[in-house]
CSV table of C-alpha atoms in Angstrom, one decimal:
chain,number,residue,atom,x,y,z
R,885,MET,CA,36.1,11.3,-3.0
R,886,LYS,CA,34.2,10.3,-6.1
R,887,LYS,CA,33.3,12.9,-8.8
R,888,ARG,CA,29.7,13.5,-9.5
R,889,ILE,CA,28.2,14.0,-13.0
R,890,VAL,CA,25.0,15.9,-12.3
R,891,SER,CA,25.2,17.4,-8.7
R,892,PHE,CA,26.0,16.2,-6.1
R,893,ALA,CA,26.5,15.7,-2.4
R,894,ALA,CA,29.8,14.2,-1.3
R,895,MET,CA,29.8,10.6,-0.4
R,896,ALA,CA,32.0,8.5,1.8
R,897,ALA,CA,34.7,6.5,0.1
R,898,VAL,CA,33.6,2.9,-0.4
R,899,ALA,CA,35.5,-0.3,0.1
R,900,ALA,CA,34.8,-3.7,-1.6
R,901,LEU,CA,32.9,-6.2,0.5
R,902,ALA,CA,34.9,-9.5,0.7
R,903,LEU,CA,32.5,-12.4,0.9
R,904,SER,CA,33.4,-15.0,3.5
R,905,GLY,CA,31.8,-17.8,5.5
R,906,CYS,CA,29.8,-16.3,8.4
R,907,ALA,CA,30.4,-17.1,12.0
R,908,GLY,CA,29.3,-16.1,15.5
R,909,SER,CA,25.6,-17.0,15.8
R,910,ASP,CA,23.7,-19.7,17.6
R,911,ASP,CA,20.4,-20.6,15.9
R,912,GLY,CA,17.2,-20.6,18.0
R,913,GLY,CA,16.3,-24.0,16.6
R,914,GLY,CA,19.1,-25.7,18.4
R,915,GLU,CA,22.5,-27.0,17.4
R,916,GLY,CA,22.8,-27.7,13.7
R,917,ALA,CA,19.3,-26.4,12.8
R,918,PRO,CA,19.0,-24.7,9.4
R,919,ILE,CA,18.5,-21.0,9.0
R,920,LYS,CA,15.5,-20.7,6.8
R,921,ILE,CA,15.4,-18.0,4.2
R,922,GLY,CA,13.1,-17.5,1.2
R,923,SER,CA,12.2,-15.3,-1.8
R,924,VAL,CA,9.2,-14.6,-4.0
R,925,ASN,CA,10.1,-14.3,-7.6
R,926,THR,CA,8.4,-13.9,-11.0
R,927,LEU,CA,9.9,-16.9,-12.8
R,928,SER,CA,7.2,-17.4,-15.4
R,929,GLY,CA,4.9,-15.1,-17.3
R,930,ALA,CA,5.3,-12.1,-19.5
R,931,ALA,CA,8.2,-10.6,-17.6
R,932,THR,CA,10.6,-12.9,-15.7
R,933,PHE,CA,13.5,-12.3,-13.3
R,934,PRO,CA,15.2,-15.6,-12.7
R,935,GLU,CA,18.8,-14.5,-12.2
R,936,ALA,CA,18.4,-12.6,-8.9
R,937,SER,CA,17.3,-15.6,-6.8
R,938,ALA,CA,19.7,-17.9,-8.7
R,939,ALA,CA,22.6,-15.6,-7.7
R,940,ALA,CA,21.5,-15.4,-4.1
R,941,LYS,CA,21.3,-19.2,-4.0
R,942,ALA,CA,24.8,-19.4,-5.3
R,943,VAL,CA,26.1,-17.2,-2.5
R,944,PHE,CA,24.2,-19.2,0.1
R,945,ASP,CA,25.4,-22.5,-1.4
R,946,ARG,CA,29.0,-21.3,-1.2
R,947,VAL,CA,28.6,-20.4,2.5
R,948,ASN,CA,27.0,-23.8,3.1
R,949,ALA,CA,30.0,-25.5,1.4
R,950,LYS,CA,32.2,-23.8,4.0
R,951,GLY,CA,30.1,-25.1,6.9
R,952,GLY,CA,27.3,-22.5,7.0
R,953,VAL,CA,26.8,-19.8,9.5
R,954,ASN,CA,28.5,-21.0,12.7
R,955,GLY,CA,27.7,-24.6,11.6
R,956,HIS,CA,24.1,-23.8,10.7
R,957,LYS,CA,23.3,-24.4,7.0
R,958,ILE,CA,21.2,-22.0,5.1
R,959,GLU,CA,18.0,-23.4,3.7
R,960,TYR,CA,16.9,-21.2,0.8
R,961,ASN,CA,13.5,-21.6,-0.8
R,962,THR,CA,12.5,-19.7,-4.0
R,963,VAL,CA,8.8,-19.6,-5.0
R,964,ASP,CA,7.4,-18.5,-8.4
R,965,ASP,CA,4.5,-16.0,-8.2
R,966,LYS,CA,4.0,-16.2,-12.0
R,967,GLY,CA,3.3,-12.5,-12.0
R,968,ASP,CA,-0.1,-13.3,-10.6
R,969,PRO,CA,-1.5,-11.6,-7.5
R,970,ALA,CA,-3.1,-14.7,-6.1
R,971,SER,CA,0.1,-16.7,-6.6
R,972,ALA,CA,2.1,-13.9,-5.0
R,973,THR,CA,-0.1,-13.9,-2.0
R,974,ALA,CA,0.1,-17.7,-1.7
R,975,ALA,CA,3.9,-17.7,-2.1
R,976,ALA,CA,4.4,-15.2,0.8
R,977,ARG,CA,2.1,-17.3,3.0
R,978,GLU,CA,4.0,-20.4,2.1
R,979,LEU,CA,7.4,-18.9,3.0
R,980,VAL,CA,6.5,-16.8,6.0
R,981,GLY,CA,3.6,-18.8,7.4
R,982,SER,CA,4.5,-22.4,6.6
R,983,ASP,CA,8.2,-22.4,6.2
R,984,GLU,CA,8.7,-19.8,9.0
R,985,VAL,CA,11.6,-18.1,7.2
R,986,VAL,CA,13.6,-15.6,9.3
R,987,ALA,CA,13.9,-13.2,6.3
R,988,LEU,CA,13.3,-12.9,2.6
R,989,VAL,CA,16.4,-12.3,0.5
R,990,GLY,CA,17.4,-12.0,-3.1
R,991,GLY,CA,14.0,-12.1,-4.8
R,992,ALA,CA,12.8,-10.3,-7.9
R,993,SER,CA,9.1,-10.0,-8.7
R,994,LEU,CA,6.9,-7.9,-10.9
R,995,ILE,CA,4.2,-7.4,-8.3
R,996,GLU,CA,4.9,-9.2,-5.0
R,997,CYS,CA,6.0,-6.2,-2.8
R,998,GLU,CA,2.8,-4.3,-3.3
R,999,ILE,CA,0.8,-7.5,-2.8
R,1000,ASN,CA,2.6,-8.6,0.4
R,1001,LYS,CA,4.0,-5.6,2.1
R,1002,ASP,CA,1.2,-5.3,4.7
R,1003,TYR,CA,1.5,-9.0,5.4
R,1004,TYR,CA,5.3,-8.8,6.0
R,1005,LYS,CA,4.7,-5.9,8.4
R,1006,GLN,CA,2.1,-7.8,10.2
R,1007,GLU,CA,4.3,-10.8,10.6
R,1008,GLY,CA,7.4,-8.8,11.5
R,1009,VAL,CA,9.5,-10.2,8.6
R,1010,TYR,CA,12.1,-8.2,6.7
R,1011,SER,CA,12.7,-8.5,3.0
R,1012,ILE,CA,15.9,-7.6,1.0
R,1013,PRO,CA,14.9,-8.0,-2.7
R,1014,GLY,CA,17.7,-8.5,-5.1
R,1015,ILE,CA,15.7,-6.4,-7.6
R,1016,GLY,CA,12.8,-4.3,-6.4
R,1017,VAL,CA,10.4,-3.7,-9.2
R,1018,ASP,CA,6.9,-2.6,-8.1
R,1019,THR,CA,6.1,0.5,-6.0
R,1020,GLY,CA,5.6,-1.6,-2.8
R,1021,CYS,CA,9.3,-2.4,-2.7
R,1022,PHE,CA,10.0,1.3,-2.1
R,1023,ASP,CA,7.4,2.5,0.4
R,1024,SER,CA,7.5,-0.1,3.2
R,1025,PRO,CA,9.6,-0.1,6.4
R,1026,ASN,CA,9.9,-3.9,6.0
R,1027,ILE,CA,11.3,-3.9,2.5
R,1028,ALA,CA,14.7,-2.5,1.3
R,1029,PRO,CA,16.0,-3.7,-2.1
R,1030,VAL,CA,19.7,-3.4,-3.0
R,1031,ASN,CA,18.8,-1.7,-6.3
R,1032,ILE,CA,17.6,1.9,-6.6
R,1033,GLY,CA,14.5,0.8,-8.4
R,1034,PRO,CA,12.9,1.5,-11.8
R,1035,PHE,CA,11.4,4.9,-10.7
R,1036,ASN,CA,14.7,6.3,-9.6
R,1037,ASP,CA,16.2,4.6,-12.7
R,1038,MET,CA,13.8,6.6,-14.9
R,1039,THR,CA,15.0,9.9,-13.4
R,1040,LEU,CA,18.6,8.9,-14.0
R,1041,THR,CA,17.8,7.7,-17.5
R,1042,LEU,CA,16.3,11.1,-18.4
R,1043,LEU,CA,19.2,12.9,-16.6
R,1044,ASN,CA,21.7,10.9,-18.6
R,1045,GLY,CA,19.9,11.9,-21.8
R,1046,SER,CA,19.4,15.6,-21.1
R,1047,GLU,CA,22.5,16.4,-19.1
R,1048,ASN,CA,25.3,14.0,-20.2
R,1049,LEU,CA,24.2,13.6,-23.8
R,1050,LYS,CA,22.7,17.1,-24.2
R,1051,LEU,CA,19.6,15.7,-26.0
R,1052,ASP,CA,16.3,17.6,-26.4
R,1053,ASN,CA,12.9,16.5,-27.6
R,1054,ILE,CA,13.0,13.4,-25.3
R,1055,CYS,CA,9.9,11.3,-25.3
R,1056,VAL,CA,8.8,8.8,-22.6
R,1057,LEU,CA,7.2,5.4,-23.5
R,1058,LEU,CA,5.9,3.4,-20.5
R,1059,GLU,CA,4.9,-0.2,-20.0
R,1060,ILE,CA,2.6,-0.1,-17.0
R,1061,ALA,CA,2.1,-3.1,-14.7
R,1062,GLY,CA,-0.4,-2.8,-11.9
R,1063,SER,CA,-0.3,0.5,-10.1
R,1064,THR,CA,3.2,1.6,-11.2
R,1065,LYS,CA,2.1,4.5,-13.4
R,1066,PRO,CA,2.2,7.2,-10.6
R,1067,ALA,CA,5.7,6.1,-9.5
R,1068,TYR,CA,7.1,6.3,-13.1
R,1069,MET,CA,5.5,9.6,-13.5
R,1070,ALA,CA,7.0,10.8,-10.3
R,1071,GLY,CA,10.4,9.7,-11.7
R,1072,VAL,CA,9.7,11.8,-14.8
R,1073,ASP,CA,8.5,14.8,-12.7
R,1074,ARG,CA,11.6,14.6,-10.5
R,1075,TRP,CA,13.7,15.0,-13.7
R,1076,THR,CA,11.6,18.0,-14.7
R,1077,LYS,CA,12.0,19.6,-11.2
R,1078,ILE,CA,15.8,19.1,-11.5
R,1079,THR,CA,16.3,20.3,-15.0
R,1080,GLY,CA,13.3,22.4,-15.8
R,1081,LYS,CA,12.7,20.2,-18.9
R,1082,LYS,CA,9.6,18.3,-19.9
R,1083,PRO,CA,9.1,15.3,-22.2
R,1084,LEU,CA,7.9,16.1,-25.7
R,1085,LEU,CA,5.5,13.1,-25.5
R,1086,ILE,CA,4.4,10.6,-22.9
R,1087,ASP,CA,2.8,7.4,-24.1
R,1088,ASP,CA,1.8,5.0,-21.3
R,1089,THR,CA,-0.1,2.5,-23.5
R,1090,VAL,CA,3.0,0.5,-24.5
R,1091,PRO,CA,2.3,-3.2,-23.6
R,1092,TYR,CA,4.4,-5.7,-21.8
R,1093,GLY,CA,5.3,-8.6,-24.2
R,1094,GLY,CA,3.9,-6.9,-27.3
R,1095,SER,CA,4.1,-8.7,-30.6
R,1096,ASP,CA,4.6,-5.6,-32.6
R,1097,TYR,CA,5.8,-2.2,-31.3
R,1098,THR,CA,5.7,-0.5,-34.7
R,1099,PRO,CA,2.6,1.7,-33.9
R,1100,TYR,CA,4.3,3.1,-30.8
R,1101,ILE,CA,7.6,3.8,-32.6
R,1102,VAL,CA,5.8,5.4,-35.5
R,1103,LYS,CA,3.8,7.6,-33.1
R,1104,ALA,CA,7.0,8.8,-31.4
R,1105,LYS,CA,8.8,9.4,-34.7
R,1106,GLU,CA,6.0,11.4,-36.1
R,1107,ALA,CA,5.8,13.5,-32.9
R,1108,GLY,CA,9.4,14.7,-33.5
R,1109,CYS,CA,11.1,12.7,-30.7
R,1110,LYS,CA,14.9,12.7,-31.0
R,1111,ALA,CA,15.2,10.2,-28.1
R,1112,ILE,CA,12.9,7.8,-26.4
R,1113,ALA,CA,13.1,6.9,-22.7
R,1114,VAL,CA,11.5,3.5,-22.3
R,1115,ASN,CA,11.1,1.3,-19.2
R,1116,ALA,CA,11.0,-1.9,-21.3
R,1117,ILE,CA,12.4,-5.3,-20.2
R,1118,GLU,CA,14.9,-7.0,-22.5
R,1119,PRO,CA,12.7,-8.8,-25.0
R,1120,ASP,CA,10.4,-5.8,-25.4
R,1121,ALA,CA,13.3,-3.4,-25.8
R,1122,ILE,CA,14.8,-5.6,-28.6
R,1123,GLY,CA,11.4,-5.5,-30.3
R,1124,GLN,CA,11.3,-1.7,-30.0
R,1125,VAL,CA,14.8,-1.2,-31.4
R,1126,LYS,CA,14.0,-3.5,-34.3
R,1127,ALA,CA,10.8,-1.7,-35.0
R,1128,ALA,CA,12.7,1.7,-35.2
R,1129,GLN,CA,15.2,0.1,-37.5
R,1130,ALA,CA,12.5,-1.1,-39.8
R,1131,GLN,CA,11.1,2.5,-39.9
R,1132,GLY,CA,14.6,3.8,-40.9
R,1133,TRP,CA,14.7,5.9,-37.8
R,1134,ASP,CA,18.5,6.1,-37.9
R,1135,ASP,CA,19.0,9.2,-35.7
R,1136,VAL,CA,16.9,8.1,-32.7
R,1137,THR,CA,18.7,7.7,-29.3
R,1138,PHE,CA,17.3,4.9,-27.0
R,1139,LEU,CA,17.3,5.7,-23.3
R,1140,PHE,CA,16.6,2.4,-21.5
R,1141,LEU,CA,16.6,1.4,-17.9
R,1142,THR,CA,19.0,-1.1,-16.3
R,1143,SER,CA,16.7,-3.9,-17.1
R,1144,VAL,CA,18.1,-4.3,-20.6
R,1145,TYR,CA,21.8,-4.3,-19.5
R,1146,SER,CA,23.0,-7.7,-20.5
R,1147,ASP,CA,25.4,-9.5,-22.9
R,1148,ASN,CA,22.4,-11.1,-24.5
R,1149,PHE,CA,20.8,-7.8,-25.4
R,1150,ALA,CA,24.1,-6.5,-26.9
R,1151,LYS,CA,24.5,-9.6,-29.0
R,1152,ALA,CA,21.0,-9.5,-30.2
R,1153,LEU,CA,21.3,-6.0,-31.8
R,1154,ASP,CA,23.7,-5.0,-34.6
R,1155,TRP,CA,21.9,-1.7,-35.0
R,1156,THR,CA,20.9,0.7,-32.2
R,1157,GLY,CA,20.3,4.0,-34.1
R,1158,ALA,CA,22.3,6.8,-32.5
R,1159,GLY,CA,23.0,4.4,-29.6
R,1160,ALA,CA,21.2,2.7,-26.7
R,1161,HIS,CA,22.1,4.3,-23.4
R,1162,ILE,CA,21.4,3.1,-19.9
R,1163,PRO,CA,22.3,4.1,-16.3
R,1164,ALA,CA,23.6,0.8,-14.8
R,1165,GLU,CA,22.3,0.5,-11.2
R,1166,PHE,CA,25.4,-1.5,-10.3
R,1167,TYR,CA,29.0,-1.1,-11.4
R,1168,PRO,CA,29.2,-2.0,-15.1
R,1169,PHE,CA,29.9,-5.7,-15.3
R,1170,THR,CA,31.0,-5.5,-18.9
R,1171,GLU,CA,34.1,-3.7,-17.8
R,1172,ASP,CA,37.1,-5.6,-16.6
R,1173,SER,CA,37.4,-4.7,-12.9
R,1174,ASP,CA,38.3,-6.2,-9.5
R,1175,ILE,CA,35.0,-4.6,-8.3
R,1176,ASN,CA,32.9,-7.3,-9.9
R,1177,ALA,CA,35.5,-10.1,-9.8
R,1178,ASP,CA,33.9,-12.2,-7.1
R,1179,TRP,CA,30.4,-11.9,-8.4
R,1180,LYS,CA,31.5,-12.7,-11.9
R,1181,SER,CA,33.5,-15.8,-11.0
R,1182,LEU,CA,30.6,-17.1,-8.8
R,1183,MET,CA,28.1,-16.5,-11.6
R,1184,GLU,CA,30.3,-18.2,-14.2
R,1185,GLU,CA,30.9,-21.1,-11.9
R,1186,ASN,CA,27.1,-21.6,-11.5
R,1187,LYS,CA,26.3,-20.8,-15.2
R,1188,ILE,CA,24.1,-17.8,-14.2
R,1189,PRO,CA,23.8,-15.1,-16.8
R,1190,LEU,CA,25.9,-11.9,-16.2
R,1191,THR,CA,23.2,-9.3,-15.8
R,1192,SER,CA,22.2,-6.5,-13.4
R,1193,PHE,CA,19.6,-8.9,-12.0
R,1194,SER,CA,22.2,-11.4,-10.9
R,1195,GLN,CA,24.3,-8.5,-9.5
R,1196,GLY,CA,21.3,-7.6,-7.3
R,1197,GLY,CA,20.7,-11.1,-6.1
R,1198,TYR,CA,24.4,-11.5,-5.2
R,1199,LEU,CA,24.4,-8.2,-3.3
R,1200,ALA,CA,21.3,-9.0,-1.4
R,1201,ALA,CA,22.7,-12.3,-0.2
R,1202,THR,CA,26.1,-10.9,0.7
R,1203,ASN,CA,24.6,-7.9,2.6
R,1204,PHE,CA,22.4,-10.3,4.5
R,1205,LEU,CA,25.3,-12.5,5.4
R,1206,LYS,CA,27.4,-9.5,6.5
R,1207,VAL,CA,24.6,-8.6,9.0
R,1208,VAL,CA,24.1,-12.1,10.2
R,1209,GLU,CA,27.7,-12.7,10.8
R,1210,GLY,CA,27.8,-9.8,13.3
R,1211,MET,CA,24.8,-11.1,15.3
R,1212,LYS,CA,25.2,-12.6,18.8
R,1213,GLY,CA,22.8,-15.2,20.1
R,1214,ASP,CA,19.8,-16.8,18.4
R,1215,ILE,CA,19.1,-16.3,14.7
R,1216,THR,CA,15.3,-15.9,14.6
R,1217,ARG,CA,12.9,-13.7,12.7
R,1218,GLU,CA,12.8,-11.2,15.5
R,1219,THR,CA,16.6,-11.0,16.0
R,1220,VAL,CA,17.2,-10.8,12.3
R,1221,ALA,CA,14.7,-8.0,11.9
R,1222,LYS,CA,16.3,-6.1,14.8
R,1223,ALA,CA,19.8,-6.6,13.3
R,1224,LEU,CA,18.7,-5.3,9.9
R,1225,LYS,CA,16.9,-2.4,11.5
R,1226,ASP,CA,20.0,-1.4,13.5
R,1227,MET,CA,22.7,-2.3,11.0
R,1228,GLU,CA,25.6,-0.1,10.1
R,1229,PRO,CA,25.9,1.0,6.5
R,1230,ILE,CA,27.6,-1.5,4.2
R,1231,ASP,CA,30.0,0.1,1.6
R,1232,ASN,CA,30.5,-1.7,-1.7
R,1233,ASP,CA,32.0,-0.4,-4.9
R,1234,MET,CA,29.4,-2.3,-6.8
R,1235,VAL,CA,26.9,0.4,-5.9
R,1236,ALA,CA,26.9,4.2,-5.7
R,1237,SER,CA,25.7,4.6,-2.1
R,1238,PRO,CA,26.1,2.5,1.0
R,1239,TYR,CA,23.4,0.0,1.9
R,1240,GLN,CA,21.6,0.5,5.2
R,1241,PHE,CA,18.2,-1.2,5.5
R,1242,SER,CA,16.2,1.5,7.3
R,1243,LYS,CA,17.5,4.3,5.1
R,1244,VAL,CA,16.9,2.4,1.9
R,1245,ALA,CA,13.4,1.4,3.1
R,1246,ALA,CA,12.7,5.1,3.8
R,1247,GLN,CA,14.3,6.2,0.5
R,1248,GLU,CA,16.6,8.4,2.5
R,1249,PHE,CA,19.7,8.0,0.3
R,1250,GLU,CA,21.1,9.4,-2.9
R,1251,PRO,CA,20.4,7.2,-5.9
R,1252,GLY,CA,23.1,6.7,-8.4
R,1253,ALA,CA,24.0,4.7,-11.5
R,1254,TRP,CA,26.8,4.4,-14.0
R,1255,PRO,CA,26.0,5.3,-17.6
R,1256,VAL,CA,26.9,2.8,-20.4
R,1257,VAL,CA,26.2,2.8,-24.1
R,1258,LEU,CA,25.7,0.2,-26.8
R,1259,LYS,CA,26.6,1.7,-30.2
R,1260,SER,CA,25.6,0.3,-33.5
R,1261,GLY,CA,27.8,-2.4,-34.9
R,1262,THR,CA,29.7,-3.1,-31.7
R,1263,ASN,CA,27.5,-5.7,-30.0
R,1264,ALA,CA,29.2,-4.6,-26.7
R,1265,TRP,CA,28.4,-2.2,-23.9
R,1266,LYS,CA,31.0,0.4,-22.9
R,1267,LYS,CA,31.1,3.0,-20.1
R,1268,SER,CA,30.1,6.4,-21.4
R,1269,THR,CA,31.3,8.3,-18.3
R,1270,GLU,CA,34.0,7.9,-15.8
R,1271,ASP,CA,32.0,8.1,-12.6
R,1272,TRP,CA,28.5,7.6,-11.1
R,1273,LEU,CA,25.6,9.7,-12.2
R,1274,MET,CA,23.7,10.8,-9.1
R,1275,VAL,CA,20.2,12.1,-8.5
R,1276,PRO,CA,20.5,15.3,-6.3
R,1277,SER,CA,19.2,14.9,-2.8
R,1278,LYS,CA,15.5,15.7,-2.4
């Protein structure tokens, strides 16, 4: 049984999921007909997530190279929503209405879940995002991401700071897209409920893709913050760290979300103050381990960056294939939806808790992440604990 760092209910032991070619289904389109799958992604704009769908495609391409699912090749179509509501709406209609996909798998979008969740429910299509970002990814019975999400991630980020690192005077800086503020604040409030602690400062005016983060850093420094918990994506987080360095704020601790966990981020920063800490939503890929071996080799083979986003896309595709390979009869939108709804939990050491579509969609699981740290002068992430950090059950 795994140890827990903050509380924490016992969890069943997990076993690695070995990826293999799927078998045992007959497609409703007839012999040799493709199985159509799609994903809506933010591939252009201020915040982009290209690795998730690229990783999912790599998984599906490998299955196709082995003959597909019982002889049926997977046809995978990714559409860019550009971070724009109208484009996100059109992308979903293209995939679900025109392409008639049986499911959506491996996507990552800044806004599309909130925009399209009612449409997916209306059309009876299920979605397994590689990375769920907006609030709609976490409050729909038709959507169940493989990641725990930025709002749970915010709770874990703060728990890591206050409970593992024993920090006080933690401030929260938020970049708000769309209607995400209440969900981020709920993540902060959940931390307060667990620990009895409150942020020294909350600033929700920090912009996505800002050209200069100096004013926000100066405000936090002057407020007496000893650590800042920030929901920034990689380019913004780099700008914020460099702004703190320019201010000579040498003793600040950065508490970021999983979104900045990448080799590129580590290589871009020689200085991180008192350290940049994150709770990795998936098992730390910067550690040598058999747990990530298949994912890592497949990403390197396809020249896909090693990031948490590509881990998410990989897991979404492998989980989907695990369900489909157990299906009997036709593979249609209706049968896939039923199979996902009725699926047994899938254990995988890449994540803290088993994946089960209905429980994840209902948020009836124990979110967990693995803390890692980027110290000044190292240009490399390292595990900062020896087990998963878990959010106590509600």
